[in-house]
mmCIF file of C-alpha atoms and ligand atoms in Angstrom:
data_model
loop_
_atom_site.group_PDB
_atom_site.id
_atom_site.type_symbol
_atom_site.label_atom_id
_atom_site.label_comp_id
_atom_site.label_asym_id
_atom_site.label_seq_id
_atom_site.Cartn_x
_atom_site.Cartn_y
_atom_site.Cartn_z
ATOM 1 C CA MET U 1 0.000 0.000 0.000
ATOM 2 C CA THR U 2 1.396 3.386 -0.981
ATOM 3 C CA ASN U 3 0.772 6.736 0.683
ATOM 4 C CA ALA U 4 -1.463 7.552 -2.281
ATOM 5 C CA ASP U 5 -3.643 4.570 -1.327
ATOM 6 C CA PHE U 6 -4.059 6.067 2.158
ATOM 7 C CA GLU U 7 -4.945 9.483 0.754
ATOM 8 C CA LYS U 8 -8.022 7.740 -0.697
ATOM 9 C CA ILE U 9 -9.221 6.142 2.562
ATOM 10 C CA VAL U 10 -8.312 8.597 5.380
ATOM 11 C CA ASP U 11 -7.734 12.342 5.723
ATOM 12 C CA THR U 12 -3.964 12.380 5.156
ATOM 13 C CA THR U 13 -1.318 13.377 2.633
ATOM 14 C CA ASN U 14 1.809 11.811 1.208
ATOM 15 C CA GLU U 15 3.807 14.787 2.573
ATOM 16 C CA TRP U 16 2.469 14.348 6.131
ATOM 17 C CA ILE U 17 3.223 10.630 6.183
ATOM 18 C CA ILE U 18 6.748 11.028 4.797
ATOM 19 C CA SER U 19 7.702 13.951 7.035
ATOM 20 C CA ARG U 20 6.236 12.409 10.242
ATOM 21 C CA THR U 21 7.203 8.764 9.670
ATOM 22 C CA GLY U 22 9.554 8.314 6.692
ATOM 23 C CA ILE U 23 7.195 5.688 5.249
ATOM 24 C CA LYS U 24 6.315 5.567 1.548
ATOM 25 C CA GLU U 25 5.045 2.003 1.144
ATOM 26 C CA ARG U 26 4.118 -1.071 3.166
ATOM 27 C CA ARG U 27 3.573 -4.665 2.099
ATOM 28 C CA ILE U 28 0.107 -6.105 2.830
ATOM 29 C CA CYS U 29 -0.211 -9.866 2.432
ATOM 30 C CA ASP U 30 -3.100 -11.544 0.644
ATOM 31 C CA GLU U 31 -6.195 -12.284 2.673
ATOM 32 C CA ASP U 32 -5.620 -16.033 2.516
ATOM 33 C CA MET U 33 -1.988 -15.726 3.625
ATOM 34 C CA THR U 34 -1.256 -15.768 7.368
ATOM 35 C CA GLY U 35 1.592 -14.793 9.640
ATOM 36 C CA GLY U 36 2.301 -18.511 9.945
ATOM 37 C CA ASP U 37 2.694 -18.825 6.166
ATOM 38 C CA MET U 38 5.139 -15.902 6.094
ATOM 39 C CA ALA U 39 7.024 -17.233 9.117
ATOM 40 C CA ALA U 40 7.375 -20.670 7.518
ATOM 41 C CA GLU U 41 8.818 -19.120 4.362
ATOM 42 C CA ALA U 42 11.237 -17.010 6.421
ATOM 43 C CA CYS U 43 12.320 -20.164 8.318
ATOM 44 C CA ARG U 44 12.920 -22.107 5.100
ATOM 45 C CA ARG U 45 15.092 -19.313 3.721
ATOM 46 C CA ALA U 46 17.032 -18.907 6.969
ATOM 47 C CA LEU U 47 17.699 -22.664 7.038
ATOM 48 C CA GLU U 48 18.866 -22.557 3.436
ATOM 49 C CA ASN U 49 21.088 -19.490 3.953
ATOM 50 C CA SER U 50 22.711 -21.022 7.024
ATOM 51 C CA GLY U 51 23.097 -24.500 5.552
ATOM 52 C CA THR U 52 21.006 -26.024 8.335
ATOM 53 C CA SER U 53 18.598 -28.939 7.930
ATOM 54 C CA PRO U 54 15.137 -28.771 9.568
ATOM 55 C CA GLU U 55 16.065 -31.808 11.694
ATOM 56 C CA GLU U 56 18.973 -29.937 13.285
ATOM 57 C CA ILE U 57 16.711 -27.296 14.839
ATOM 58 C CA ASP U 58 15.777 -28.146 18.412
ATOM 59 C CA LEU U 59 14.247 -24.770 19.390
ATOM 60 C CA LEU U 60 11.807 -22.521 17.513
ATOM 61 C CA ILE U 61 10.664 -19.230 19.039
ATOM 62 C CA ILE U 62 8.259 -16.915 17.228
ATOM 63 C CA GLY U 63 7.548 -13.349 18.263
ATOM 64 C CA THR U 64 4.079 -12.348 17.113
ATOM 65 C CA VAL U 65 0.907 -10.578 18.219
ATOM 66 C CA THR U 66 -1.012 -11.747 15.161
ATOM 67 C CA PRO U 67 -0.929 -15.570 15.305
ATOM 68 C CA ASP U 68 -3.031 -17.787 13.039
ATOM 69 C CA TYR U 69 -4.858 -19.169 16.119
ATOM 70 C CA ARG U 70 -5.148 -18.247 19.791
ATOM 71 C CA CYS U 71 -4.354 -21.870 20.568
ATOM 72 C CA PRO U 72 -2.098 -23.580 19.686
ATOM 73 C CA SER U 73 0.860 -21.257 19.262
ATOM 74 C CA GLU U 74 2.017 -19.864 15.934
ATOM 75 C CA ALA U 75 5.285 -21.682 16.514
ATOM 76 C CA VAL U 76 3.819 -25.202 16.457
ATOM 77 C CA ILE U 77 1.935 -24.365 13.247
ATOM 78 C CA VAL U 78 5.223 -23.274 11.674
ATOM 79 C CA GLN U 79 7.057 -26.252 13.168
ATOM 80 C CA GLU U 80 4.736 -28.562 11.236
ATOM 81 C CA LYS U 81 4.970 -26.550 7.992
ATOM 82 C CA VAL U 82 8.776 -26.518 8.025
ATOM 83 C CA GLY U 83 9.253 -30.071 9.339
ATOM 84 C CA LEU U 84 11.154 -29.148 12.509
ATOM 85 C CA ILE U 85 10.526 -32.605 13.939
ATOM 86 C CA ASN U 86 13.163 -32.382 16.677
ATOM 87 C CA ALA U 87 12.235 -28.973 18.079
ATOM 88 C CA VAL U 88 10.232 -27.486 20.894
ATOM 89 C CA ALA U 89 8.264 -24.535 19.526
ATOM 90 C CA PHE U 90 6.557 -21.668 21.335
ATOM 91 C CA ASP U 91 5.584 -18.016 20.947
ATOM 92 C CA ILE U 92 6.593 -14.804 22.627
ATOM 93 C CA VAL U 93 4.029 -12.004 22.871
ATOM 94 C CA ALA U 94 6.094 -8.842 23.078
ATOM 95 C CA ALA U 95 4.833 -6.803 20.093
ATOM 96 C CA CYS U 96 7.710 -5.121 18.243
ATOM 97 C CA THR U 97 10.260 -6.492 20.717
ATOM 98 C CA GLY U 98 9.265 -10.137 20.203
ATOM 99 C CA PHE U 99 12.251 -10.968 18.036
ATOM 100 C CA ILE U 100 14.786 -9.417 20.431
ATOM 101 C CA ASN U 101 13.220 -11.255 23.389
ATOM 102 C CA GLY U 102 13.268 -14.506 21.393
ATOM 103 C CA LEU U 103 16.900 -14.013 20.434
ATOM 104 C CA SER U 104 17.887 -13.257 24.007
ATOM 105 C CA LEU U 105 16.063 -16.287 25.388
ATOM 106 C CA ALA U 106 17.355 -18.639 22.684
ATOM 107 C CA ASN U 107 20.892 -17.400 23.281
ATOM 108 C CA SER U 108 20.624 -18.171 27.008
ATOM 109 C CA LEU U 109 19.193 -21.618 26.334
ATOM 110 C CA ILE U 110 21.991 -22.394 23.879
ATOM 111 C CA GLN U 111 24.662 -21.066 26.222
ATOM 112 C CA SER U 112 23.284 -23.258 28.998
ATOM 113 C CA GLY U 113 23.868 -26.255 26.731
ATOM 114 C CA GLN U 114 20.201 -27.270 26.853
ATOM 115 C CA TYR U 115 19.614 -26.585 23.136
ATOM 116 C CA LYS U 116 21.936 -26.622 20.147
ATOM 117 C CA LYS U 117 20.341 -24.853 17.184
ATOM 118 C CA ALA U 118 17.544 -22.339 17.312
ATOM 119 C CA LEU U 119 15.335 -20.612 14.793
ATOM 120 C CA ILE U 120 14.103 -17.238 16.003
ATOM 121 C CA VAL U 121 11.364 -15.589 14.017
ATOM 122 C CA GLY U 122 9.461 -12.314 14.006
ATOM 123 C CA SER U 123 6.246 -12.536 12.030
ATOM 124 C CA GLU U 124 3.226 -10.264 11.820
ATOM 125 C CA LYS U 125 0.104 -9.887 9.758
ATOM 126 C CA LEU U 126 -0.473 -6.447 11.262
ATOM 127 C CA SER U 127 -3.003 -5.613 8.557
ATOM 128 C CA SER U 128 -5.379 -7.981 10.408
ATOM 129 C CA ILE U 129 -5.425 -5.734 13.512
ATOM 130 C CA THR U 130 -4.940 -2.339 11.861
ATOM 131 C CA ASN U 131 -7.797 0.145 12.045
ATOM 132 C CA TYR U 132 -7.987 1.512 8.509
ATOM 133 C CA LYS U 133 -10.268 4.295 9.741
ATOM 134 C CA ASP U 134 -7.655 5.670 12.167
ATOM 135 C CA ARG U 135 -5.243 7.897 10.261
ATOM 136 C CA GLY U 136 -2.896 8.087 13.261
ATOM 137 C CA THR U 137 -2.038 4.375 13.104
ATOM 138 C CA CYS U 138 -3.105 2.801 9.802
ATOM 139 C CA ILE U 139 -0.418 4.594 7.791
ATOM 140 C CA LEU U 140 2.295 2.982 9.921
ATOM 141 C CA PHE U 141 1.857 -0.768 9.692
ATOM 142 C CA GLY U 142 2.807 -3.505 7.235
ATOM 143 C CA ASP U 143 3.039 -7.301 7.079
ATOM 144 C CA ALA U 144 6.294 -9.262 7.087
ATOM 145 C CA ALA U 145 8.325 -12.087 8.584
ATOM 146 C CA GLY U 146 12.036 -12.570 9.215
ATOM 147 C CA ALA U 147 14.084 -15.358 10.763
ATOM 148 C CA VAL U 148 17.575 -16.205 11.968
ATOM 149 C CA VAL U 149 19.365 -19.417 12.911
ATOM 150 C CA ILE U 150 21.752 -19.410 15.865
ATOM 151 C CA GLY U 151 23.950 -22.083 17.408
ATOM 152 C CA PRO U 152 26.928 -22.417 19.757
ATOM 153 C CA ASP U 153 30.217 -20.798 18.748
ATOM 154 C CA SER U 154 33.583 -21.078 20.440
ATOM 155 C CA ASN U 155 35.215 -18.112 18.652
ATOM 156 C CA GLY U 156 33.403 -15.328 20.473
ATOM 157 C CA ASN U 157 30.913 -14.749 17.647
ATOM 158 C CA GLY U 158 27.160 -14.557 17.942
ATOM 159 C CA VAL U 159 25.016 -12.855 20.574
ATOM 160 C CA ILE U 160 27.368 -11.253 23.099
ATOM 161 C CA SER U 161 25.004 -9.182 25.231
ATOM 162 C CA THR U 162 21.270 -8.596 25.510
ATOM 163 C CA PHE U 163 18.913 -6.456 27.534
ATOM 164 C CA MET U 164 15.131 -6.669 28.038
ATOM 165 C CA LYS U 165 12.771 -4.463 30.047
ATOM 166 C CA SER U 166 9.067 -3.597 30.150
ATOM 167 C CA ASP U 167 6.696 -1.250 31.970
ATOM 168 C CA GLY U 168 3.146 -2.581 32.279
ATOM 169 C CA ARG U 169 1.949 0.733 33.698
ATOM 170 C CA LEU U 170 2.080 1.992 30.114
ATOM 171 C CA ALA U 171 0.174 -0.960 28.620
ATOM 172 C CA LYS U 172 -2.791 1.070 27.433
ATOM 173 C CA LEU U 173 -0.698 3.475 25.365
ATOM 174 C CA LEU U 174 -0.545 0.776 22.698
ATOM 175 C CA TRP U 175 -3.057 -2.027 22.879
ATOM 176 C CA GLN U 176 -5.829 -4.038 21.319
ATOM 177 C CA GLU U 177 -8.606 -3.740 23.866
ATOM 178 C CA VAL U 178 -10.977 -6.324 22.448
ATOM 179 C CA GLY U 179 -10.400 -9.949 21.544
ATOM 180 C CA GLY U 180 -9.110 -11.463 24.778
ATOM 181 C CA THR U 181 -11.119 -12.963 27.657
ATOM 182 C CA ARG U 182 -11.568 -9.561 29.380
ATOM 183 C CA ASN U 183 -13.417 -8.098 26.391
ATOM 184 C CA PRO U 184 -14.402 -10.861 23.976
ATOM 185 C CA TYR U 185 -15.482 -10.026 20.451
ATOM 186 C CA THR U 186 -19.117 -8.888 20.142
ATOM 187 C CA PRO U 187 -20.850 -7.335 17.102
ATOM 188 C CA GLU U 188 -20.738 -3.919 18.858
ATOM 189 C CA ASN U 189 -17.081 -3.772 19.738
ATOM 190 C CA VAL U 190 -15.998 -5.191 16.398
ATOM 191 C CA ASN U 191 -17.750 -2.244 14.764
ATOM 192 C CA ASN U 192 -16.275 0.430 17.037
ATOM 193 C CA GLY U 193 -12.656 -0.310 16.143
ATOM 194 C CA LYS U 194 -11.637 -1.537 19.602
ATOM 195 C CA ASP U 195 -10.746 -4.912 18.119
ATOM 196 C CA LYS U 196 -7.880 -3.162 16.314
ATOM 197 C CA LEU U 197 -4.644 -1.597 17.524
ATOM 198 C CA TYR U 198 -4.908 1.690 19.354
ATOM 199 C CA MET U 199 -1.825 3.805 19.965
ATOM 200 C CA ALA U 200 -1.232 7.098 21.780
ATOM 201 C CA GLY U 201 1.461 7.906 19.225
ATOM 202 C CA SER U 202 3.259 10.887 20.705
ATOM 203 C CA ASP U 203 3.390 9.370 24.241
ATOM 204 C CA VAL U 204 4.816 6.131 22.858
ATOM 205 C CA PHE U 205 7.259 8.127 20.754
ATOM 206 C CA LYS U 206 8.919 9.797 23.766
ATOM 207 C CA VAL U 207 9.376 6.558 25.716
ATOM 208 C CA ALA U 208 10.621 4.804 22.568
ATOM 209 C CA VAL U 209 13.448 7.289 21.984
ATOM 210 C CA ARG U 210 14.549 7.276 25.628
ATOM 211 C CA GLU U 211 14.420 3.520 26.209
ATOM 212 C CA MET U 212 15.833 2.411 22.850
ATOM 213 C CA CYS U 213 18.800 4.607 23.639
ATOM 214 C CA ASN U 214 19.142 3.263 27.204
ATOM 215 C CA ALA U 215 18.875 -0.351 26.012
ATOM 216 C CA SER U 216 21.519 0.256 23.343
ATOM 217 C CA LEU U 217 23.959 1.822 25.798
ATOM 218 C CA LYS U 218 23.378 -1.012 28.276
ATOM 219 C CA VAL U 219 24.295 -3.813 25.846
ATOM 220 C CA LEU U 220 27.336 -1.852 24.673
ATOM 221 C CA GLU U 221 28.469 -1.303 28.250
ATOM 222 C CA ASP U 222 27.905 -4.971 29.186
ATOM 223 C CA ALA U 223 30.073 -5.997 26.240
ATOM 224 C CA GLY U 224 32.783 -3.481 27.126
ATOM 225 C CA LEU U 225 32.262 -1.647 23.830
ATOM 226 C CA THR U 226 31.246 1.835 22.711
ATOM 227 C CA ALA U 227 29.112 3.060 19.834
ATOM 228 C CA ASP U 228 32.357 3.663 17.890
ATOM 229 C CA ASP U 229 32.906 -0.100 17.755
ATOM 230 C CA LEU U 230 29.642 -0.704 15.903
ATOM 231 C CA THR U 231 29.594 -1.537 12.213
ATOM 232 C CA LEU U 232 25.840 -1.473 11.956
ATOM 233 C CA VAL U 233 22.797 -0.510 14.004
ATOM 234 C CA VAL U 234 19.576 -2.296 13.061
ATOM 235 C CA PRO U 235 16.784 -0.479 14.886
ATOM 236 C CA HIS U 236 13.112 -1.378 14.938
ATOM 237 C CA GLN U 237 11.645 0.451 11.958
ATOM 238 C CA ALA U 238 8.839 2.317 13.751
ATOM 239 C CA ASN U 239 9.395 5.894 12.692
ATOM 240 C CA ILE U 240 12.273 7.634 10.930
ATOM 241 C CA ARG U 241 12.213 10.389 13.561
ATOM 242 C CA ILE U 242 12.683 7.850 16.371
ATOM 243 C CA ILE U 243 15.612 6.332 14.460
ATOM 244 C CA ASP U 244 17.139 9.783 13.820
ATOM 245 C CA ALA U 245 16.840 10.734 17.492
ATOM 246 C CA LEU U 246 18.416 7.424 18.525
ATOM 247 C CA THR U 247 21.255 7.932 16.037
ATOM 248 C CA LYS U 248 21.979 11.367 17.495
ATOM 249 C CA ARG U 249 21.863 10.237 21.119
ATOM 250 C CA LEU U 250 24.130 7.255 20.444
ATOM 251 C CA LYS U 251 26.450 9.535 18.463
ATOM 252 C CA VAL U 252 26.763 7.038 15.619
ATOM 253 C CA ASP U 253 27.184 8.077 12.042
ATOM 254 C CA LYS U 254 23.964 7.877 10.024
ATOM 255 C CA SER U 255 25.714 5.668 7.464
ATOM 256 C CA LYS U 256 25.937 2.949 10.144
ATOM 257 C CA VAL U 257 22.195 2.875 10.780
ATOM 258 C CA TYR U 258 20.178 0.528 8.610
ATOM 259 C CA MET U 259 16.798 1.702 7.402
ATOM 260 C CA ASN U 260 14.136 0.126 5.215
ATOM 261 C CA ILE U 261 11.098 1.788 6.811
ATOM 262 C CA GLU U 262 10.445 3.702 3.591
ATOM 263 C CA LYS U 263 9.446 0.492 1.830
ATOM 264 C CA TYR U 264 7.958 -1.677 4.606
ATOM 265 C CA GLY U 265 6.653 0.593 7.352
ATOM 266 C CA ASN U 266 6.420 -0.768 10.892
ATOM 267 C CA THR U 267 6.202 -4.571 10.776
ATOM 268 C CA SER U 268 6.414 -5.074 14.552
ATOM 269 C CA ALA U 269 8.314 -8.247 15.528
ATOM 270 C CA ALA U 270 9.351 -8.821 11.906
ATOM 271 C CA SER U 271 11.016 -5.434 11.606
ATOM 272 C CA VAL U 272 14.485 -6.185 13.002
ATOM 273 C CA PRO U 273 15.082 -9.615 11.380
ATOM 274 C CA LEU U 274 13.752 -8.295 8.065
ATOM 275 C CA ALA U 275 16.184 -5.356 8.148
ATOM 276 C CA LEU U 276 19.042 -7.583 9.351
ATOM 277 C CA ASP U 277 18.491 -9.990 6.474
ATOM 278 C CA GLN U 278 18.455 -7.187 3.937
ATOM 279 C CA ALA U 279 21.609 -5.650 5.374
ATOM 280 C CA ASN U 280 23.281 -9.051 5.160
ATOM 281 C CA HIS U 281 22.213 -9.637 1.560
ATOM 282 C CA GLU U 282 23.444 -6.165 0.630
ATOM 283 C CA GLY U 283 26.905 -7.148 1.901
ATOM 284 C CA ARG U 284 26.815 -4.727 4.835
ATOM 285 C CA LEU U 285 28.072 -7.361 7.307
ATOM 286 C CA LYS U 286 31.454 -9.091 7.541
ATOM 287 C CA PRO U 287 32.696 -11.664 10.056
ATOM 288 C CA GLY U 288 33.761 -9.949 13.282
ATOM 289 C CA ASP U 289 31.518 -6.892 12.781
ATOM 290 C CA TYR U 290 29.574 -5.677 15.790
ATOM 291 C CA VAL U 291 25.857 -5.281 15.082
ATOM 292 C CA LEU U 292 23.441 -3.641 17.471
ATOM 293 C CA MET U 293 19.744 -4.527 17.230
ATOM 294 C CA VAL U 294 17.253 -2.559 19.275
ATOM 295 C CA ALA U 295 13.462 -2.571 19.443
ATOM 296 C CA PHE U 296 10.518 -1.077 21.250
ATOM 297 C CA GLY U 297 6.827 -1.931 21.278
ATOM 298 C CA GLY U 298 3.431 -2.391 22.879
ATOM 299 C CA GLY U 299 3.701 -3.383 26.558
ATOM 300 C CA LEU U 300 5.398 -1.074 26.694
ATOM 301 C CA ILE U 301 8.465 -3.275 26.222
ATOM 302 C CA TRP U 302 11.939 -2.733 24.840
ATOM 303 C CA GLY U 303 15.233 -4.510 24.373
ATOM 304 C CA ALA U 304 18.532 -4.713 22.553
ATOM 305 C CA ALA U 305 20.968 -7.368 21.402
ATOM 306 C CA LEU U 306 24.600 -6.966 20.450
ATOM 307 C CA VAL U 307 25.978 -9.499 18.005
ATOM 308 C CA ARG U 308 29.479 -10.247 16.745
ATOM 309 C CA TRP U 309 28.730 -11.348 13.178
HETATM 310 N N1 ACO N 401 -2.269 12.452 8.385
HETATM 311 C C1 ACO N 401 -2.463 13.732 8.729
HETATM 312 N N2 ACO N 401 -2.557 14.146 10.010
HETATM 313 C C2 ACO N 401 -2.442 13.211 10.965
HETATM 314 C C3 ACO N 401 -2.236 11.850 10.680
HETATM 315 C C4 ACO N 401 -2.159 11.473 9.318
HETATM 316 N N3 ACO N 401 -1.957 10.204 8.925
HETATM 317 N N4 ACO N 401 -2.155 11.168 11.840
HETATM 318 C C5 ACO N 401 -2.289 12.056 12.837
HETATM 319 N N5 ACO N 401 -2.477 13.285 12.312
HETATM 320 C C6 ACO N 401 -2.683 14.543 13.016
HETATM 321 C C7 ACO N 401 -3.264 14.350 14.386
HETATM 322 O O1 ACO N 401 -4.668 14.231 14.324
HETATM 323 C C8 ACO N 401 -2.844 15.636 15.057
HETATM 324 O O2 ACO N 401 -3.698 16.672 14.665
HETATM 325 P P1 ACO N 401 -4.144 17.810 15.721
HETATM 326 O O3 ACO N 401 -2.859 18.497 16.109
HETATM 327 O O4 ACO N 401 -5.084 18.623 14.926
HETATM 328 O O5 ACO N 401 -4.761 17.059 16.861
HETATM 329 C C9 ACO N 401 -1.463 15.918 14.441
HETATM 330 O O6 ACO N 401 -1.422 15.173 13.217
HETATM 331 C C10 ACO N 401 -0.293 15.508 15.321
HETATM 332 O O7 ACO N 401 -0.546 14.197 15.835
HETATM 333 P P2 ACO N 401 0.503 13.410 16.680
HETATM 334 O O8 ACO N 401 -0.071 12.059 17.059
HETATM 335 O O9 ACO N 401 1.020 14.291 17.777
HETATM 336 O O10 ACO N 401 1.636 13.224 15.571
HETATM 337 P P3 ACO N 401 3.101 12.700 15.739
HETATM 338 O O11 ACO N 401 4.026 13.685 15.193
HETATM 339 O O12 ACO N 401 3.365 12.188 17.136
HETATM 340 O O13 ACO N 401 3.140 11.450 14.744
HETATM 341 C C11 ACO N 401 3.064 9.063 14.887
HETATM 342 C C12 ACO N 401 2.268 10.353 14.944
HETATM 343 C C13 ACO N 401 3.652 8.923 13.509
HETATM 344 C C14 ACO N 401 2.136 7.891 15.179
HETATM 345 C C15 ACO N 401 4.203 9.078 15.942
HETATM 346 O O14 ACO N 401 3.699 9.539 17.163
HETATM 347 C C16 ACO N 401 4.885 7.770 16.176
HETATM 348 O O15 ACO N 401 5.541 7.234 15.312
HETATM 349 N N6 ACO N 401 4.817 7.221 17.414
HETATM 350 C C17 ACO N 401 5.576 6.071 17.888
HETATM 351 C C18 ACO N 401 5.248 4.826 17.174
HETATM 352 C C19 ACO N 401 5.994 3.672 17.795
HETATM 353 O O16 ACO N 401 7.180 3.715 18.010
HETATM 354 N N7 ACO N 401 5.314 2.596 18.164
HETATM 355 C C20 ACO N 401 5.959 1.537 18.870
HETATM 356 C C21 ACO N 401 6.030 0.342 18.134
HETATM 357 S S1 ACO N 401 4.525 -0.116 17.352
HETATM 358 C C22 ACO N 401 4.029 -1.655 17.987
HETATM 359 O O17 ACO N 401 4.416 -2.086 19.041
HETATM 360 C C23 ACO N 401 3.011 -2.432 17.165
#
């Protein structure tokens, strides 16, 4: 969907959307395609790119707030589609931070020796919970999935530090009020838009800038590194102004900050792995490079991961 498409359905302009968000287009998947379908495809490609067979994976974690079913998890659906017969599979509900939380957890489980090879996925069909009557949110979101494979490494590569934090007092700044057991779907509340995502944009914005910066500095400090050591920053693609503010506060050169928001918009948990994969395919990453990933989302929840490529 382009900004011109939104000009036809809500009171907005291409100029407003670009100047306030940096977004020009988003990808919306077909009605009969689900987050699980996209996640499975992302898993297959990650397995292929890493030279890993489905049987080698013993852990699958999917970050999503738009699963195919409420029960069972998205992860077991994808496990079956991809043939991960030796894995345990489960979901993480952490909105845009789901991938970072999954990566952090998988890393700990691998370091403990309990698991050997993990697939971590961020996948969202956000179009299914986007209110296309709300100009403040609908212009932001897109659909996508991304995946990575990680395993043990004795050369100091891989995930070297992570940080996760949330603040439930701010839960209602970004939430989907209807659809759970507290407020089940009824004809009335499906028609009033409360079954879709609501966001108090400017309040979320301020916390996002502050906490993405704090999380980034924390993982750098824990690793004994500074922002100068980074080759690439892969931030959650929520808003170009959030990314610019983060870039300034971290004092990293803009050329080191990866952005694809223009083409995909905010794809929640899929945002970071999608951008990471693109950066990798564009040849932006070499062995030994330090890559910082940082995300922020509904919860409110935030986190960062520092990786030696
Ligand atoms: N077109 C034109 N005008 C608009 C639009 C639009 N699409 N949307 C809002 N406006 C108007 C508002 O109505 C308001 O008008 P008013 O002053 O007459 O009341 C004005 O623009 C300013 O509105 P704000 O909400 O203050 O605009 P802001 O500059 O904050 O931008 C935005 C809104 C883009 C949503 C921004 O706040 C943002 O990106 N927030 C953070 C998003 C984020 O990081 N989310 C976390 C992850 S998402 C997840 O977890 C799923």
